[in-house]
Amino acid sequence: MQAFRISEQFRGNSDHIGAWLTSFKDVPNEKDIDIIVTYSDASSAIRINRVKMSHLSPSWVLENPTDGNQDLPNGSQMLGGSLPADVRLEENLDPSMHYHQSGEAENIYPQLSPMTPVKLKRRMLRQKRRELRAVALIQLDKESDINTQAVALEQAKSLEPRGKEKYNMWRKDSTLKLMQDQIIMAKAYANIAKSINESSLYNTLINQCRESRHAIGEATSDAELHPSALNQAQTMGHVLSIAKDRLYDCPTVQRKFRAMVQLAEDTVNALKKKSTFLIQLAAKVVPKPLHCLPLQLAADYFGQAHHKKEDPSNKKFEDPSLYHYALFSDNVLATSVVVNSTVSHAKEPEKHVFHIVTDKLNFIAMKMWFIVNAPAKATIQVENIDDLKWLNSSYCSVLRQLESARLKEYYFKANHPSSLSVGADSLKYRNPKYLSMLNHLRFYLPEVYPKLDKILFLDDDIVVQKDLTPLWSIDLQGMVNGAVETCKESFHRFDKYLNFSHPKISENFDKNACGWAFGMNMFDLKEWKKRNSTGIYHYWQDLNEDRTLWKLGSLPPGLLTFYNLTYPLDRSWHVLGLGYDPALNKTQIENAAVVHYNGNYKPWLDLAISKYKSYWSKYVMFDNYYIQLCNFME
C-alpha cells in the first residue's frame, strides 16, 4: 500500500491550514492510500492523524513535488473542511515516531509548500475582517459601559447616602439640609467633647451651632438663605473635620446618636399628644361668629313677633311621593349650607322636603333663619327635639343611660381629669356631640316620620354637589340602609370600631366585615319596621351600658343595627375625609355627589384644611345681613 503524508501548521485558533500533498507514480488504487497529517494544536503539542484517500473530497488534488509545480490548485480546501463527519482521527501519537509502510521509512516533518498569492490574499481578507469585528465589539462594549454608567448616575441622584461615608461638606445635598445636618453632628461631638473635658472644642462647637442657626433663621429653602450661609457652612465643616479627627470613636458616636434619637422620639410623642389634645379642644370650641348668629336670629325672631304667628301645616311634610331629607343639627350655618347646596342642584326643587330637627337652645334661631332665607320652592320643616314626647328615658336607651350615676360620674365628676393624662381617645369621646340625643335620633326615623316610605339622612357637615333624586330609584334589594362602604384593605372594618374580645361581639359579627359611613344614607322605612331595626338598636345599646362593646358614638351601634341589612352604594355618591385627610384625590372630590367633612377640621372652623374649604364656603351667603353682622369671613 502506498502512503502519502500531509503536514499542517496551526497557530491558536487560526483557520489557515497549510497542506503539502505527495504522490507517487503508478499508484495502483488511490482509495487505498493512507495520508498522515501532522500539526500543532492550540497548546503547541504535536499531533499526528491518519486518514484514507477515499475520505477526502474531490476538490483535493494529488501532485508530485518533483515536477517543480509548487502551487496548489485553486480548488484546494482545508483538510478539516474536507473530512467527512464520520472520519475517526488517531490522536496522541508520539511525535518522534516514524511511519513504516511497504518497507520504506519516510520523514513525517516535510517542508511546507510556499504561500500562493490566492491564499495570501484570502489570509489578508480574513485578518481584515477580524480586525473590523474586533473594533465593532470594542465600540459596542464602550457604548454599553457608557449607558450603564448613565443609568447608575441617575439612580444615585435619587438615593440618600446610606452607607458609612466620610463626612464631606460638598456632597450633593441642598445647603439648608447640609447646615441642618452639620448642627446635628456638632451637637453630638459637643456632648462627647464635654464628657472628656475638651472644653475648648466644646465651646467652639456650641458657638458654631449658634452661628449656623442664626444663618439659617426662618429659611425653608436655599433661596431663602442669607448669602453668608455658605461661608458659615464651610466654617462649620472645618470645625467638624477637626472634631472628627480628635473625637471620633465609632461606639461612642453610636451611643450618642442612639440617645439623641430616643430623646427626639420622646419629644415628638409628647408634642403629638399635646397636639391631639389641643385639636380636640379646638373642635369643641364654638367660634365667636357661630355663637353670634343664633343669638341675633333669636333676638329678631321675638323682636319681629314671629312667635305670635302660627306655624302653617303643610301636606308636603307627609307626602311619600316627594323627596324627603332628614337633617338633625344644632348648627344654623352648617344646616343652611346643606339645604342651599342640595336645592341648587335639584332639578325639581319644589318636590324636595327638608325635615330639620334641632335642640331647644337653637330651635328659635333655626326657625328664624329659614323664615328670612327660605329656599326657592323647596319645603322646610323645623322641629324641636323636646317636642317629641314619646322620646323619653323609658323608651330610649341612651336617655336612660345618661341618667345613670355611672355615666354621670364618667362625664360630669368635678375632679375628673380633663388634661393630657386622659389620652386622645378618652378626650375624643368626651365631645358633647356624643351626649346629644340629636346624634342618636337617626335610630328612630320611622317613629319621627311614620307616614314616609323612604328618607335620605344627611349630616350637617356635608356639601351636595349633584342632584340626589336618583337615589330614590335605587333598588336596595330588601336592605334597610343604603350607604357607601369605607373599608380599604384592612382599614375601617368592624374590628376598628367594636371590641371583638367580648364574646357577644365575636360570636355574632365578622371582624373583617366592611364598615360604612353615616352622613348620606338612604333608609327604606318600610323594611326598617319589618326588620324591627330600632329594637335591634335598643338591644345592643342596653348591653353596652358599661361601654365594653364599643366606646361612645353612633356609628358602632349603627354597624350592629344594620349588620347584613346595608346595601353598598357606589363610592361616587359619597366621598369622605375632607375633615382630616389633606391628601384626597381632587378629581374624586369634584366628581362626588356629596363630600363629607368628617373629622375635626370642620369647614366653619379655623382648623379647616384650606384647600377643601372652598367646596363648602361657596354655599355660604356672605352677603346675608346676619352673616355680615356676625363678621363671618370668606
PDB file of N, CA and C in Angstrom, residues 166 184 252 303 430 479 487 556 596 626:
ATOM      1  N   LYS A 166     -17.244  59.070  54.695  1.00  0.00           N
ATOM      2  CA  LYS A 166     -16.506  60.160  55.313  1.00  0.00           C
ATOM      3  C   LYS A 166     -17.320  61.433  55.202  1.00  0.00           C
ATOM      4  N   ILE A 184     -26.606  68.932  63.781  1.00  0.00           N
ATOM      5  CA  ILE A 184     -26.794  67.666  64.496  1.00  0.00           C
ATOM      6  C   ILE A 184     -25.440  67.032  64.824  1.00  0.00           C
ATOM      7  N   THR A 252     -18.653  55.241  70.630  1.00  0.00           N
ATOM      8  CA  THR A 252     -19.085  56.424  71.382  1.00  0.00           C
ATOM      9  C   THR A 252     -20.096  57.240  70.582  1.00  0.00           C
ATOM     10  N   GLY A 303     -88.255  89.937  68.432  1.00  0.00           N
ATOM     11  CA  GLY A 303     -88.422  91.367  68.174  1.00  0.00           C
ATOM     12  C   GLY A 303     -89.396  91.624  67.047  1.00  0.00           C
ATOM     13  N   ARG A 430     -65.312  62.490  74.930  1.00  0.00           N
ATOM     14  CA  ARG A 430     -65.956  63.430  75.843  1.00  0.00           C
ATOM     15  C   ARG A 430     -66.512  64.637  75.084  1.00  0.00           C
ATOM     16  N   MET A 479     -82.807  45.586  51.609  1.00  0.00           N
ATOM     17  CA  MET A 479     -82.000  46.096  52.710  1.00  0.00           C
ATOM     18  C   MET A 479     -82.644  47.338  53.305  1.00  0.00           C
ATOM     19  N   CYS A 487     -64.372  50.610  53.785  1.00  0.00           N
ATOM     20  CA  CYS A 487     -63.226  49.736  54.023  1.00  0.00           C
ATOM     21  C   CYS A 487     -62.291  49.733  52.824  1.00  0.00           C
ATOM     22  N   PRO A 556     -70.739  52.776  65.762  1.00  0.00           N
ATOM     23  CA  PRO A 556     -70.686  51.365  66.196  1.00  0.00           C
ATOM     24  C   PRO A 556     -72.057  50.724  66.374  1.00  0.00           C
ATOM     25  N   HIS A 596     -67.952  65.014  52.348  1.00  0.00           N
ATOM     26  CA  HIS A 596     -68.223  64.948  53.783  1.00  0.00           C
ATOM     27  C   HIS A 596     -66.985  65.404  54.560  1.00  0.00           C
ATOM     28  N   TYR A 626     -77.314  88.807  58.457  1.00  0.00           N
ATOM     29  CA  TYR A 626     -76.859  88.199  59.713  1.00  0.00           C
ATOM     30  C   TYR A 626     -75.420  87.686  59.601  1.00  0.00           C
TER      31      TYR A 626
END
